[in-house]
Tab-separated table of N, CA and C in Angstrom:
chain	number	residue	atom	x	y	z
E	1	UNK	N	105.337	31.223	-69.933
E	1	UNK	CA	105.124	29.915	-69.265
E	1	UNK	C	105.379	29.570	-70.337
E	2	UNK	N	105.388	28.092	-70.156
E	2	UNK	CA	105.313	26.891	-71.602
E	2	UNK	C	103.927	26.512	-72.436
E	3	UNK	N	103.655	25.989	-73.274
E	3	UNK	CA	102.447	25.117	-73.949
E	3	UNK	C	102.721	23.834	-73.868
E	4	UNK	N	101.256	23.500	-73.748
E	4	UNK	CA	101.356	21.657	-73.739
E	4	UNK	C	100.248	21.081	-74.636
E	5	UNK	N	100.803	20.460	-75.254
E	5	UNK	CA	99.678	19.229	-76.352
E	5	UNK	C	99.415	18.630	-75.388
E	6	UNK	N	98.299	18.260	-75.173
E	6	UNK	CA	97.953	16.841	-74.685
E	6	UNK	C	97.286	15.365	-75.346
E	7	UNK	N	97.048	14.606	-74.861
E	7	UNK	CA	96.765	13.378	-75.931
E	7	UNK	C	96.451	12.361	-75.145
E	8	UNK	N	95.008	12.013	-74.869
E	8	UNK	CA	94.850	10.762	-74.232
E	8	UNK	C	93.888	9.627	-75.506
E	9	UNK	N	94.102	8.478	-75.529
E	9	UNK	CA	93.698	8.148	-76.563
E	9	UNK	C	93.811	6.014	-76.593
E	10	UNK	N	93.239	5.266	-76.801
E	10	UNK	CA	93.083	4.242	-76.702
E	10	UNK	C	94.161	3.095	-77.482
E	11	UNK	N	95.036	2.393	-77.312
E	11	UNK	CA	95.641	1.807	-78.188
E	11	UNK	C	95.645	-0.144	-77.703
E	12	UNK	N	95.159	-0.595	-78.995
E	12	UNK	CA	95.347	-2.325	-78.578
E	12	UNK	C	96.220	-2.915	-78.260
E	13	UNK	N	96.667	-3.371	-77.088
E	13	UNK	CA	97.700	-4.033	-76.164
E	13	UNK	C	98.733	-4.571	-77.595
E	14	UNK	N	97.936	-5.688	-78.442
E	14	UNK	CA	98.621	-5.644	-79.386
E	14	UNK	C	99.331	-4.941	-80.795
E	15	UNK	N	99.075	-3.964	-80.219
E	15	UNK	CA	99.848	-2.344	-81.295
E	15	UNK	C	100.808	-1.655	-80.517
E	16	UNK	N	100.988	-1.936	-79.368
E	16	UNK	CA	101.708	-1.065	-78.642
E	16	UNK	C	103.047	-0.478	-78.798
E	17	UNK	N	103.569	-2.192	-79.128
E	17	UNK	CA	104.870	-1.696	-79.998
E	17	UNK	C	105.010	-0.757	-81.049
E	18	UNK	N	104.050	-1.525	-82.207
E	18	UNK	CA	103.362	-0.688	-82.991
E	18	UNK	C	103.657	1.159	-83.254
E	19	UNK	N	102.880	0.925	-82.108
E	19	UNK	CA	102.632	2.448	-81.934
E	19	UNK	C	103.633	3.018	-81.044
E	20	UNK	N	104.546	2.939	-80.211
E	20	UNK	CA	105.683	3.057	-79.745
E	20	UNK	C	106.869	3.886	-80.790
E	21	UNK	N	106.948	2.575	-81.845
E	21	UNK	CA	107.426	2.985	-82.626
E	21	UNK	C	107.704	4.356	-83.695
E	22	UNK	N	106.068	4.506	-83.791
E	22	UNK	CA	105.444	5.499	-84.061
E	22	UNK	C	106.010	6.895	-83.829
E	23	UNK	N	105.555	6.269	-82.462
E	23	UNK	CA	105.869	7.934	-81.580
E	23	UNK	C	107.068	8.019	-81.294
E	24	UNK	N	108.171	7.096	-81.451
E	24	UNK	CA	109.680	7.504	-81.326
E	24	UNK	C	110.270	8.383	-82.841
E	25	UNK	N	109.550	8.103	-83.730
E	25	UNK	CA	109.989	8.855	-85.085
E	25	UNK	C	109.378	10.283	-85.211
E	26	UNK	N	107.684	10.475	-84.616
E	26	UNK	CA	107.368	11.272	-84.482
E	26	UNK	C	108.010	12.340	-83.418
E	27	UNK	N	108.021	11.638	-82.008
E	27	UNK	CA	108.665	12.619	-81.707
E	27	UNK	C	110.271	12.917	-81.722
E	28	UNK	N	111.095	12.721	-82.767
E	28	UNK	CA	112.302	12.795	-83.321
E	28	UNK	C	112.033	13.844	-83.728
E	29	UNK	N	111.129	14.344	-84.639
E	29	UNK	CA	110.763	15.119	-85.712
E	29	UNK	C	110.525	15.939	-84.780
E	30	UNK	N	108.858	16.356	-84.128
E	30	UNK	CA	109.216	17.320	-83.155
E	30	UNK	C	109.876	18.305	-82.367
E	31	UNK	N	110.790	16.725	-82.104
E	31	UNK	CA	112.011	17.758	-80.948
E	31	UNK	C	112.942	18.495	-81.958
E	32	UNK	N	113.203	18.008	-83.105
E	32	UNK	CA	114.235	18.544	-84.362
E	32	UNK	C	113.514	19.909	-84.599
E	33	UNK	N	112.123	19.896	-84.828
E	33	UNK	CA	111.247	21.514	-84.939
E	33	UNK	C	111.446	22.153	-83.794
E	34	UNK	N	111.842	21.519	-82.964
E	34	UNK	CA	111.557	22.940	-81.523
E	34	UNK	C	111.027	22.384	-80.445
E	35	UNK	N	110.193	21.383	-80.234
E	35	UNK	CA	109.700	20.587	-79.055
E	35	UNK	C	110.400	20.702	-78.084
E	36	UNK	N	110.268	21.414	-76.728
E	36	UNK	CA	111.070	21.417	-75.821
E	36	UNK	C	111.012	19.601	-75.740
E	37	UNK	N	109.750	18.997	-75.285
E	37	UNK	CA	109.846	17.490	-74.557
E	37	UNK	C	108.621	16.936	-75.516
E	38	UNK	N	108.913	15.692	-75.271
E	38	UNK	CA	108.267	14.996	-76.208
E	38	UNK	C	107.762	13.482	-75.398
E	39	UNK	N	106.826	13.473	-74.791
E	39	UNK	CA	106.608	12.317	-73.683
E	39	UNK	C	105.335	11.540	-74.011
E	40	UNK	N	105.271	10.086	-74.171
E	40	UNK	CA	104.394	9.080	-74.470
E	40	UNK	C	104.444	8.117	-73.187
E	41	UNK	N	103.328	7.756	-72.334
E	41	UNK	CA	103.012	6.896	-71.458
E	41	UNK	C	102.390	6.157	-71.850
E	42	UNK	N	102.021	4.989	-70.900
E	42	UNK	CA	100.942	3.860	-71.100
E	42	UNK	C	100.374	3.628	-69.706
E	43	UNK	N	99.651	3.410	-69.840
E	43	UNK	CA	98.965	3.291	-68.297
E	43	UNK	C	99.309	2.232	-67.532
E	44	UNK	N	99.339	2.338	-66.356
E	44	UNK	CA	99.993	1.697	-65.128
E	44	UNK	C	99.061	1.492	-64.421
E	45	UNK	N	98.448	2.421	-63.212
E	45	UNK	CA	97.882	2.577	-62.485
E	45	UNK	C	96.662	3.485	-62.750
E	46	UNK	N	95.656	2.744	-63.956
E	46	UNK	CA	94.262	3.383	-64.288
E	46	UNK	C	93.041	2.775	-64.264
E	47	UNK	N	92.396	2.989	-63.190
E	47	UNK	CA	90.883	2.634	-62.690
E	47	UNK	C	89.808	2.988	-63.615
E	48	UNK	N	88.644	2.039	-64.002
E	48	UNK	CA	87.476	2.918	-64.362
E	48	UNK	C	86.480	3.409	-63.253
E	49	UNK	N	86.521	4.934	-63.517
E	49	UNK	CA	85.824	5.225	-62.743
E	49	UNK	C	84.244	5.163	-62.512
E	50	UNK	N	83.918	5.801	-61.305
E	50	UNK	CA	82.037	5.907	-61.198
E	50	UNK	C	81.422	6.944	-62.012
E	51	UNK	N	82.030	8.134	-62.443
E	51	UNK	CA	81.444	9.119	-62.929
E	51	UNK	C	82.514	9.502	-64.248
E	52	UNK	N	83.898	9.316	-64.149
E	52	UNK	CA	84.662	9.745	-65.060
E	52	UNK	C	86.162	8.861	-64.752
E	53	UNK	N	86.851	8.851	-65.753
E	53	UNK	CA	88.007	8.265	-65.807
E	53	UNK	C	88.851	7.928	-67.010
E	54	UNK	N	90.420	7.300	-66.980
E	54	UNK	CA	90.410	7.376	-68.545
E	54	UNK	C	90.362	6.585	-69.389
E	55	UNK	N	89.895	5.432	-68.861
E	55	UNK	CA	88.886	4.263	-69.586
E	55	UNK	C	87.975	4.722	-70.218
E	56	UNK	N	87.440	5.457	-69.202
E	56	UNK	CA	85.677	6.043	-69.933
E	56	UNK	C	85.912	6.910	-70.741
E	57	UNK	N	86.687	7.849	-70.764
E	57	UNK	CA	86.925	9.244	-71.462
E	57	UNK	C	87.618	8.569	-72.934
E	58	UNK	N	88.461	7.321	-73.015
E	58	UNK	CA	87.697	7.089	-74.696
E	58	UNK	C	87.141	5.588	-74.683
E	59	UNK	N	86.162	5.303	-73.969
E	59	UNK	CA	85.410	4.139	-74.372
E	59	UNK	C	86.547	3.068	-74.821
E	60	UNK	N	87.579	2.656	-73.751
E	60	UNK	CA	88.230	1.629	-73.853
E	60	UNK	C	87.754	0.807	-73.745
E	61	UNK	N	88.110	-0.432	-74.897
E	61	UNK	CA	87.320	-1.609	-75.055
E	61	UNK	C	89.010	-2.962	-74.843
E	62	UNK	N	88.059	-4.021	-74.373
E	62	UNK	CA	88.706	-5.316	-74.197
E	62	UNK	C	90.016	-5.707	-74.873
E	63	UNK	N	91.251	-5.207	-74.433
E	63	UNK	CA	92.443	-5.457	-75.074
E	63	UNK	C	92.913	-4.075	-75.581
E	64	UNK	N	92.492	-3.204	-74.622
E	64	UNK	CA	92.958	-1.734	-75.318
E	64	UNK	C	93.644	-1.321	-73.778
E	65	UNK	N	94.687	-0.258	-74.261
E	65	UNK	CA	95.395	0.219	-72.654
E	65	UNK	C	95.128	1.988	-73.460
E	66	UNK	N	95.184	2.340	-72.422
E	66	UNK	CA	95.207	4.022	-72.101
E	66	UNK	C	96.581	4.676	-72.002
E	67	UNK	N	96.814	5.343	-73.338
E	67	UNK	CA	98.034	6.059	-73.179
E	67	UNK	C	97.494	7.420	-73.360
E	68	UNK	N	99.054	7.808	-72.310
E	68	UNK	CA	98.810	10.055	-72.044
E	68	UNK	C	100.116	10.494	-72.886
E	69	UNK	N	99.787	11.096	-73.809
E	69	UNK	CA	100.921	11.941	-74.265
E	69	UNK	C	101.173	13.297	-74.151
E	70	UNK	N	102.426	14.042	-74.072
E	70	UNK	CA	102.394	15.140	-74.027
E	70	UNK	C	103.872	16.117	-74.675
E	71	UNK	N	103.490	17.137	-75.437
E	71	UNK	CA	104.655	17.937	-76.094
E	71	UNK	C	104.648	19.033	-75.096
E	72	UNK	N	105.701	19.494	-74.680
E	72	UNK	CA	106.242	20.537	-74.777
E	72	UNK	C	106.462	21.844	-75.255
E	73	UNK	N	106.204	22.789	-75.467
E	73	UNK	CA	106.817	23.755	-76.330
E	73	UNK	C	107.129	25.364	-75.207
E	74	UNK	N	108.288	26.623	-75.993
E	74	UNK	CA	108.456	27.708	-75.392
E	74	UNK	C	106.688	28.213	-74.991
E	75	UNK	N	105.912	28.164	-76.551
E	75	UNK	CA	105.065	28.932	-76.130
E	75	UNK	C	104.047	28.390	-76.925
E	76	UNK	N	102.373	29.173	-76.889
E	76	UNK	CA	101.695	28.889	-78.182
E	76	UNK	C	101.762	29.130	-79.639
E	77	UNK	N	102.910	30.571	-79.458
E	77	UNK	CA	102.818	30.707	-80.693
E	77	UNK	C	103.997	29.590	-81.364
E	78	UNK	N	105.149	29.240	-80.716
E	78	UNK	CA	105.902	28.063	-80.595
E	78	UNK	C	105.609	26.970	-81.249
E	79	UNK	N	104.078	26.345	-80.246
E	79	UNK	CA	103.282	25.306	-80.685
E	79	UNK	C	102.686	25.214	-82.046
E	80	UNK	N	101.762	26.284	-82.788
E	80	UNK	CA	101.500	26.768	-83.656
E	80	UNK	C	101.908	26.689	-84.983
E	81	UNK	N	103.590	27.025	-84.663
E	81	UNK	CA	104.215	27.388	-86.119
E	81	UNK	C	105.110	25.723	-86.371
E	82	UNK	N	105.748	25.106	-85.131
E	82	UNK	CA	105.986	23.737	-84.814
E	82	UNK	C	105.477	22.536	-85.344
E	83	UNK	N	103.597	22.508	-84.971
E	83	UNK	CA	102.802	21.993	-85.696
E	83	UNK	C	102.351	21.994	-87.112
E	84	UNK	N	102.519	23.306	-87.671
E	84	UNK	CA	102.237	23.262	-88.631
E	84	UNK	C	103.931	22.679	-89.474
E	85	UNK	N	104.881	22.758	-89.035
E	85	UNK	CA	105.911	22.283	-89.676
E	85	UNK	C	105.904	20.928	-89.945
E	86	UNK	N	105.541	20.338	-88.691
E	86	UNK	CA	105.473	18.731	-88.498
E	86	UNK	C	104.354	18.218	-89.849
E	87	UNK	N	103.162	18.653	-89.637
E	87	UNK	CA	102.333	18.233	-90.260
E	87	UNK	C	102.817	18.438	-92.457
E	88	UNK	N	103.573	19.273	-92.305
E	88	UNK	CA	104.172	19.646	-93.523
E	88	UNK	C	105.572	18.641	-93.996
E	89	UNK	N	106.050	17.983	-92.338
E	89	UNK	CA	107.160	16.908	-93.449
E	89	UNK	C	106.811	16.199	-93.511
E	90	UNK	N	107.606	15.670	-94.957
E	90	UNK	CA	107.245	14.082	-95.549
E	90	UNK	C	107.397	13.000	-95.453
E	91	UNK	N	108.235	13.273	-93.439
E	91	UNK	CA	108.507	11.812	-92.862
E	91	UNK	C	107.455	11.713	-92.382
E	92	UNK	N	106.393	12.564	-92.213
E	92	UNK	CA	104.755	12.150	-91.317
E	92	UNK	C	104.306	11.709	-92.249
E	93	UNK	N	104.313	11.736	-93.517
E	93	UNK	CA	103.415	11.280	-94.465
E	93	UNK	C	102.987	9.863	-94.176
E	94	UNK	N	103.555	8.666	-93.983
E	94	UNK	CA	103.686	7.248	-94.036
E	94	UNK	C	103.529	6.641	-92.392
E	95	UNK	N	102.944	8.145	-91.517
E	95	UNK	CA	102.978	7.568	-90.272
E	95	UNK	C	101.607	8.166	-89.769
E	96	UNK	N	100.860	8.953	-90.501
E	96	UNK	CA	99.538	9.942	-90.729
E	96	UNK	C	98.565	9.298	-91.572
E	97	UNK	N	98.363	8.510	-92.365
E	97	UNK	CA	97.550	7.886	-93.014
E	97	UNK	C	96.676	6.944	-91.855
E	98	UNK	N	95.227	7.048	-91.996
E	98	UNK	CA	94.339	5.847	-91.800
E	98	UNK	C	94.687	4.710	-91.913
E	99	UNK	N	95.359	3.867	-92.457
E	99	UNK	CA	95.897	2.613	-92.404
E	99	UNK	C	96.897	2.284	-91.320
E	100	UNK	N	98.005	3.740	-91.057
E	100	UNK	CA	99.037	3.350	-90.584
E	100	UNK	C	99.335	3.533	-89.218
E	101	UNK	N	97.905	4.000	-88.112
E	101	UNK	CA	97.354	4.238	-87.077
E	101	UNK	C	97.063	3.051	-86.413
E	102	UNK	N	97.766	2.365	-85.612
E	102	UNK	CA	98.021	1.080	-84.836
E	102	UNK	C	96.819	1.923	-83.452
E	103	UNK	N	95.770	2.502	-83.763
E	103	UNK	CA	94.883	2.715	-82.963
E	103	UNK	C	93.340	3.294	-83.824
E	104	UNK	N	92.404	3.437	-82.296
E	104	UNK	CA	91.267	4.036	-83.217
E	104	UNK	C	91.306	5.265	-82.902
E	105	UNK	N	91.977	6.435	-84.027
E	105	UNK	CA	91.806	8.105	-83.699
E	105	UNK	C	90.694	8.758	-83.523
E	106	UNK	N	89.390	7.925	-83.826
E	106	UNK	CA	88.197	8.962	-83.600
E	106	UNK	C	87.757	8.732	-82.202
E	107	UNK	N	88.638	8.035	-81.526
E	107	UNK	CA	88.725	8.188	-79.600
E	107	UNK	C	89.782	9.122	-79.034
E	108	UNK	N	90.400	9.396	-79.652
E	108	UNK	CA	91.255	10.161	-79.472
E	108	UNK	C	91.174	11.349	-78.750
E	109	UNK	N	91.713	11.963	-77.624
E	109	UNK	CA	91.363	13.005	-77.010
E	109	UNK	C	92.679	14.327	-76.756
E	110	UNK	N	92.458	15.749	-77.362
E	110	UNK	CA	93.490	16.290	-77.209
E	110	UNK	C	93.398	17.770	-77.402
E	111	UNK	N	94.349	18.509	-76.765
E	111	UNK	CA	94.358	20.042	-77.064
E	111	UNK	C	95.843	20.758	-76.334
E	112	UNK	N	94.845	22.293	-76.588
E	112	UNK	CA	96.456	22.583	-76.282
E	112	UNK	C	96.058	23.168	-74.972
E	113	UNK	N	96.913	23.138	-73.909
E	113	UNK	CA	96.891	24.355	-72.622
E	113	UNK	C	97.744	24.956	-72.035
E	114	UNK	N	97.523	26.318	-71.618
E	114	UNK	CA	98.310	27.147	-70.851
E	114	UNK	C	99.382	26.721	-69.507
E	115	UNK	N	100.186	26.398	-69.803
E	115	UNK	CA	100.818	26.048	-68.579
E	115	UNK	C	100.713	27.220	-67.216
E	116	UNK	N	99.814	26.839	-66.008
E	116	UNK	CA	99.666	28.101	-64.865
E	116	UNK	C	101.065	27.946	-63.856
E	117	UNK	N	101.016	26.528	-63.440
E	117	UNK	CA	101.855	26.141	-62.564
E	117	UNK	C	103.469	24.910	-63.113
E	118	UNK	N	104.581	25.411	-62.643
E	118	UNK	CA	105.811	24.542	-63.307
E	118	UNK	C	106.325	24.793	-62.203
E	119	UNK	N	106.951	23.658	-61.668
E	119	UNK	CA	107.821	23.711	-60.482
E	119	UNK	C	109.038	22.791	-60.621
């Protein structure tokens, strides 16, 4: 079964174009280094819940939108190897600095997941 890294983050609406430009460049690097899929999605039908929700999870502020992203790998081992190579890739340097990020990285949620059902 595949392995997935998932991300949920708040992006200011005014920064969406800049965010997706970085995402396209990063996605090309991940795919070049072996990721099977690189997906970036912007909230379209996401409501604030009573107890939990995507907006609450990232402490969404006025003028921001939730972005949900995931990267698919063949295995956990591939994920670890690919992520290590991505982080060492010189093309990522300009995108990784705190001043380059068009969102608040402290409110990003992320983690790795084992696939249990795939159809």
